[in-house]
PDB file of C-alpha atoms in Angstrom:
ATOM      1  CA  MET A 104      40.638  52.911   8.688  1.00 45.00           C
ATOM      2  CA  GLN A 105      42.059  52.273  12.148  1.00 45.00           C
ATOM      3  CA  ASP A 106      42.920  48.697  13.182  1.00 46.00           C
ATOM      4  CA  LYS A 107      41.048  48.294  16.484  1.00 46.00           C
ATOM      5  CA  ALA A 108      42.821  45.014  17.279  1.00 44.00           C
ATOM      6  CA  VAL A 109      46.151  46.832  17.449  1.00 49.00           C
ATOM      7  CA  VAL A 110      45.044  50.230  18.817  1.00 46.00           C
ATOM      8  CA  THR A 111      43.029  49.655  21.984  1.00 63.00           C
ATOM      9  CA  LYS A 112      44.536  51.938  24.625  1.00 78.00           C
ATOM     10  CA  PRO A 113      42.240  54.920  25.242  1.00 84.00           C
ATOM     11  CA  ILE A 114      43.603  58.406  24.581  1.00 88.00           C
ATOM     12  CA  ARG A 115      43.663  60.215  27.941  1.00 87.00           C
ATOM     13  CA  SER A 116      46.295  62.910  27.319  1.00 92.00           C
ATOM     14  CA  LEU A 117      48.099  64.886  24.639  1.00 95.00           C
ATOM     15  CA  ASP A 118      51.003  62.431  24.931  1.00 95.00           C
ATOM     16  CA  ASP A 119      48.586  59.539  24.299  1.00 93.00           C
ATOM     17  CA  ALA A 120      47.235  61.337  21.205  1.00 95.00           C
ATOM     18  CA  ILE A 121      50.761  61.870  19.875  1.00 95.00           C
ATOM     19  CA  GLU A 122      51.646  58.254  20.634  1.00 94.00           C
ATOM     20  CA  ARG A 123      48.507  57.075  18.792  1.00 94.00           C
ATOM     21  CA  CYS A 124      49.518  59.099  15.718  1.00 95.00           C
ATOM     22  CA  GLN A 125      52.949  57.492  15.793  1.00 94.00           C
ATOM     23  CA  THR A 126      51.493  54.002  16.295  1.00 94.00           C
ATOM     24  CA  LEU A 127      49.233  54.548  13.283  1.00 94.00           C
ATOM     25  CA  GLY A 128      52.168  55.767  11.200  1.00 94.00           C
ATOM     26  CA  MET A 129      50.711  59.257  10.848  1.00 95.00           C
ATOM     27  CA  ARG A 130      53.240  62.000  10.198  1.00 91.00           C
ATOM     28  CA  LEU A 131      53.248  64.360  13.182  1.00 92.00           C
ATOM     29  CA  SER A 132      53.650  67.647  11.319  1.00 93.00           C
ATOM     30  CA  ARG A 133      53.964  70.982  13.100  1.00 94.00           C
ATOM     31  CA  GLN A 134      50.371  71.842  12.109  1.00 95.00           C
ATOM     32  CA  ARG A 135      49.002  68.517  13.342  1.00 96.00           C
ATOM     33  CA  ARG A 136      50.798  68.975  16.667  1.00 96.00           C
ATOM     34  CA  TYR A 137      49.380  72.538  16.949  1.00 97.00           C
ATOM     35  CA  ILE A 138      45.840  71.219  16.496  1.00 97.00           C
ATOM     36  CA  LEU A 139      46.278  68.437  19.058  1.00 97.00           C
ATOM     37  CA  GLU A 140      47.856  70.838  21.564  1.00 97.00           C
ATOM     38  CA  LEU A 141      45.005  73.320  21.145  1.00 97.00           C
ATOM     39  CA  LEU A 142      42.268  70.706  21.570  1.00 97.00           C
ATOM     40  CA  TRP A 143      43.899  69.346  24.732  1.00 96.00           C
ATOM     41  CA  GLN A 144      44.559  72.858  26.056  1.00 95.00           C
ATOM     42  CA  GLU A 145      41.010  74.132  25.439  1.00 94.00           C
ATOM     43  CA  GLN A 146      39.195  70.874  26.270  1.00 91.00           C
ATOM     44  CA  GLU A 147      36.044  71.984  24.501  1.00 93.00           C
ATOM     45  CA  HIS A 148      34.379  71.205  21.197  1.00 95.00           C
ATOM     46  CA  LEU A 149      35.484  73.610  18.466  1.00 96.00           C
ATOM     47  CA  SER A 150      34.671  74.145  14.808  1.00 96.00           C
ATOM     48  CA  ALA A 151      37.452  74.101  12.228  1.00 97.00           C
ATOM     49  CA  ARG A 152      37.071  77.880  11.933  1.00 97.00           C
ATOM     50  CA  GLU A 153      37.460  78.350  15.709  1.00 97.00           C
ATOM     51  CA  ILE A 154      40.558  76.141  15.675  1.00 98.00           C
ATOM     52  CA  TYR A 155      42.005  78.145  12.781  1.00 97.00           C
ATOM     53  CA  ASP A 156      41.266  81.478  14.505  1.00 97.00           C
ATOM     54  CA  ARG A 157      42.642  80.435  17.900  1.00 97.00           C
ATOM     55  CA  LEU A 158      45.842  79.003  16.467  1.00 97.00           C
ATOM     56  CA  ASN A 159      46.504  82.141  14.443  1.00 96.00           C
ATOM     57  CA  ARG A 160      45.789  84.356  17.489  1.00 96.00           C
ATOM     58  CA  GLN A 161      48.443  82.319  19.320  1.00 95.00           C
ATOM     59  CA  GLY A 162      50.895  83.161  16.544  1.00 95.00           C
ATOM     60  CA  ARG A 163      50.843  79.636  15.175  1.00 94.00           C
ATOM     61  CA  GLU A 164      50.310  80.374  11.540  1.00 87.00           C
ATOM     62  CA  ILE A 165      48.367  77.660   9.778  1.00 93.00           C
ATOM     63  CA  GLY A 166      46.225  77.746   6.650  1.00 94.00           C
ATOM     64  CA  HIS A 167      42.520  76.961   6.418  1.00 94.00           C
ATOM     65  CA  THR A 168      43.146  73.974   4.165  1.00 96.00           C
ATOM     66  CA  SER A 169      45.765  72.563   6.513  1.00 96.00           C
ATOM     67  CA  VAL A 170      43.357  72.818   9.468  1.00 97.00           C
ATOM     68  CA  TYR A 171      40.579  71.005   7.588  1.00 96.00           C
ATOM     69  CA  GLN A 172      42.866  68.289   6.196  1.00 97.00           C
ATOM     70  CA  ASN A 173      44.475  67.587   9.573  1.00 97.00           C
ATOM     71  CA  LEU A 174      41.140  67.520  11.418  1.00 97.00           C
ATOM     72  CA  GLU A 175      39.783  65.083   8.855  1.00 97.00           C
ATOM     73  CA  ALA A 176      42.835  62.802   9.149  1.00 97.00           C
ATOM     74  CA  LEU A 177      42.898  62.909  12.966  1.00 97.00           C
ATOM     75  CA  SER A 178      39.174  62.217  13.337  1.00 96.00           C
ATOM     76  CA  GLU A 179      39.158  59.528  10.632  1.00 95.00           C
ATOM     77  CA  GLN A 180      41.895  57.664  12.533  1.00 94.00           C
ATOM     78  CA  GLY A 181      40.076  58.010  15.871  1.00 92.00           C
ATOM     79  CA  VAL A 182      42.672  60.302  17.459  1.00 95.00           C
ATOM     80  CA  ILE A 183      40.122  63.099  18.036  1.00 96.00           C
ATOM     81  CA  GLU A 184      36.336  63.261  18.152  1.00 94.00           C
ATOM     82  CA  CYS A 185      34.202  64.697  15.363  1.00 94.00           C
ATOM     83  CA  LEU A 186      30.600  65.617  16.161  1.00 92.00           C
ATOM     84  CA  GLU A 187      28.244  66.159  13.245  1.00 90.00           C
ATOM     85  CA  ARG A 188      25.838  68.993  14.095  1.00 86.00           C
ATOM     86  CA  SER A 189      23.208  70.717  11.991  1.00 83.00           C
ATOM     87  CA  ASP A 190      25.395  73.834  11.868  1.00 83.00           C
ATOM     88  CA  GLY A 191      28.619  71.968  11.047  1.00 90.00           C
ATOM     89  CA  ARG A 192      31.252  69.722  12.563  1.00 95.00           C
ATOM     90  CA  LEU A 193      32.790  70.188  15.987  1.00 95.00           C
ATOM     91  CA  TYR A 194      36.033  68.578  17.091  1.00 96.00           C
ATOM     92  CA  GLY A 195      37.015  67.477  20.583  1.00 94.00           C
ATOM     93  CA  HIS A 196      40.020  65.984  22.292  1.00 92.00           C
ATOM     94  CA  ILE A 197      38.384  62.802  23.671  1.00 84.00           C
ATOM     95  CA  SER A 198      38.046  60.058  21.092  1.00 80.00           C
ATOM     96  CA  ASP A 199      36.995  57.033  23.147  1.00 80.00           C
ATOM     97  CA  SER A 200      33.412  56.329  24.232  1.00 84.00           C
ATOM     98  CA  HIS A 201      31.825  59.024  26.336  1.00 86.00           C
ATOM     99  CA  SER A 202      28.582  60.955  26.567  1.00 88.00           C
ATOM    100  CA  HIS A 203      27.674  64.636  26.258  1.00 88.00           C
ATOM    101  CA  VAL A 204      25.640  67.205  28.141  1.00 92.00           C
ATOM    102  CA  ASN A 205      24.427  69.860  25.697  1.00 90.00           C
ATOM    103  CA  CYS A 206      23.613  73.222  27.290  1.00 92.00           C
ATOM    104  CA  LEU A 207      20.816  74.836  25.315  1.00 92.00           C
ATOM    105  CA  ASP A 208      21.586  78.259  26.839  1.00 92.00           C
ATOM    106  CA  SER A 209      25.303  78.507  26.108  1.00 88.00           C
ATOM    107  CA  GLN A 210      25.513  75.913  23.275  1.00 87.00           C
ATOM    108  CA  ARG A 211      28.382  74.351  25.257  1.00 89.00           C
ATOM    109  CA  ILE A 212      28.976  70.596  25.041  1.00 90.00           C
ATOM    110  CA  ILE A 213      30.400  68.970  28.159  1.00 89.00           C
ATOM    111  CA  ASP A 214      32.087  65.557  28.022  1.00 87.00           C
ATOM    112  CA  ILE A 215      30.994  63.108  30.721  1.00 88.00           C
ATOM    113  CA  THR A 216      31.327  59.395  31.430  1.00 87.00           C
ATOM    114  CA  VAL A 217      28.077  57.604  32.211  1.00 89.00           C
ATOM    115  CA  GLU A 218      27.755  53.928  33.018  1.00 90.00           C
ATOM    116  CA  LEU A 219      24.281  52.505  32.559  1.00 93.00           C
ATOM    117  CA  PRO A 220      23.083  49.772  34.918  1.00 94.00           C
ATOM    118  CA  GLU A 221      23.646  46.307  33.488  1.00 94.00           C
ATOM    119  CA  ASP A 222      19.928  45.453  33.758  1.00 96.00           C
ATOM    120  CA  LEU A 223      19.032  48.456  31.565  1.00 95.00           C
ATOM    121  CA  ILE A 224      21.525  47.349  28.908  1.00 94.00           C
ATOM    122  CA  ARG A 225      20.035  43.814  29.015  1.00 96.00           C
ATOM    123  CA  GLN A 226      16.537  45.327  28.659  1.00 96.00           C
ATOM    124  CA  VAL A 227      17.616  47.229  25.521  1.00 95.00           C
ATOM    125  CA  GLU A 228      19.183  44.052  24.129  1.00 96.00           C
ATOM    126  CA  ALA A 229      15.991  42.078  24.828  1.00 97.00           C
ATOM    127  CA  GLN A 230      13.821  44.715  23.112  1.00 96.00           C
ATOM    128  CA  THR A 231      16.017  45.006  20.039  1.00 96.00           C
ATOM    129  CA  GLY A 232      17.726  41.631  19.667  1.00 96.00           C
ATOM    130  CA  ILE A 233      21.042  43.473  19.378  1.00 96.00           C
ATOM    131  CA  LYS A 234      24.048  42.848  21.660  1.00 96.00           C
ATOM    132  CA  ILE A 235      25.115  46.247  23.026  1.00 94.00           C
ATOM    133  CA  THR A 236      28.894  46.654  22.764  1.00 91.00           C
ATOM    134  CA  ASP A 237      29.130  50.417  23.312  1.00 88.00           C
ATOM    135  CA  TYR A 238      26.907  53.434  23.876  1.00 89.00           C
ATOM    136  CA  ARG A 239      26.903  57.207  23.982  1.00 88.00           C
ATOM    137  CA  ILE A 240      24.202  59.333  25.559  1.00 91.00           C
ATOM    138  CA  ASP A 241      23.325  62.917  24.678  1.00 91.00           C
ATOM    139  CA  PHE A 242      21.707  64.916  27.460  1.00 93.00           C
ATOM    140  CA  PHE A 243      20.120  68.313  26.749  1.00 93.00           C
ATOM    141  CA  GLY A 244      19.276  70.979  29.305  1.00 95.00           C
ATOM    142  CA  VAL A 245      19.490  74.550  30.503  1.00 95.00           C
ATOM    143  CA  GLN A 246      21.711  76.122  33.108  1.00 91.00           C
ATOM    144  CA  THR A 247      20.475  76.005  36.675  1.00 89.00           C
ATOM    145  CA  ALA A 248      20.667  79.020  38.967  1.00 76.00           C
ATOM    146  CA  ALA A 249      23.750  77.525  40.666  1.00 68.00           C
ATOM    147  CA  ASP A 250      25.533  77.229  37.290  1.00 59.00           C
ATOM    148  CA  GLU A 251      24.974  80.872  36.319  1.00 57.00           C
ATOM    149  CA  THR A 252      27.629  82.069  38.778  1.00 49.00           C
ATOM    150  CA  LYS A 253      30.356  80.014  37.054  1.00 51.00           C
TER     151      LYS A 253
END
């Protein structure tokens, strides 16, 4: 389990992710570096199978087991994001707090940063009796006509 008192700097780049691995004492194997590079290059949420397929298409030979073990280690240590979905896990490059827009048409998940107004956070605290220290919001929607040209 990651020591949050020691590791507080958010991961904003591939270099930050590599530095976090080193700070945590994680061995930065060739396969682990391949996975981190791919997630930062693609900047989308991918399944373990998609990661395996894309790495092998790039000529970066890596086994299924190695992909799964490295994804588990990286997500467990907070270096990458792991989203639990009904159809399996998806992995992303951003590990610090952020929200998602889920496109119901394309199944794409877009990372966004949303800051709620302080009075809304206080309202939630008053209703629940719980001090809010962090939050993530999931938005769901369909593509608009303007988005279809992208």
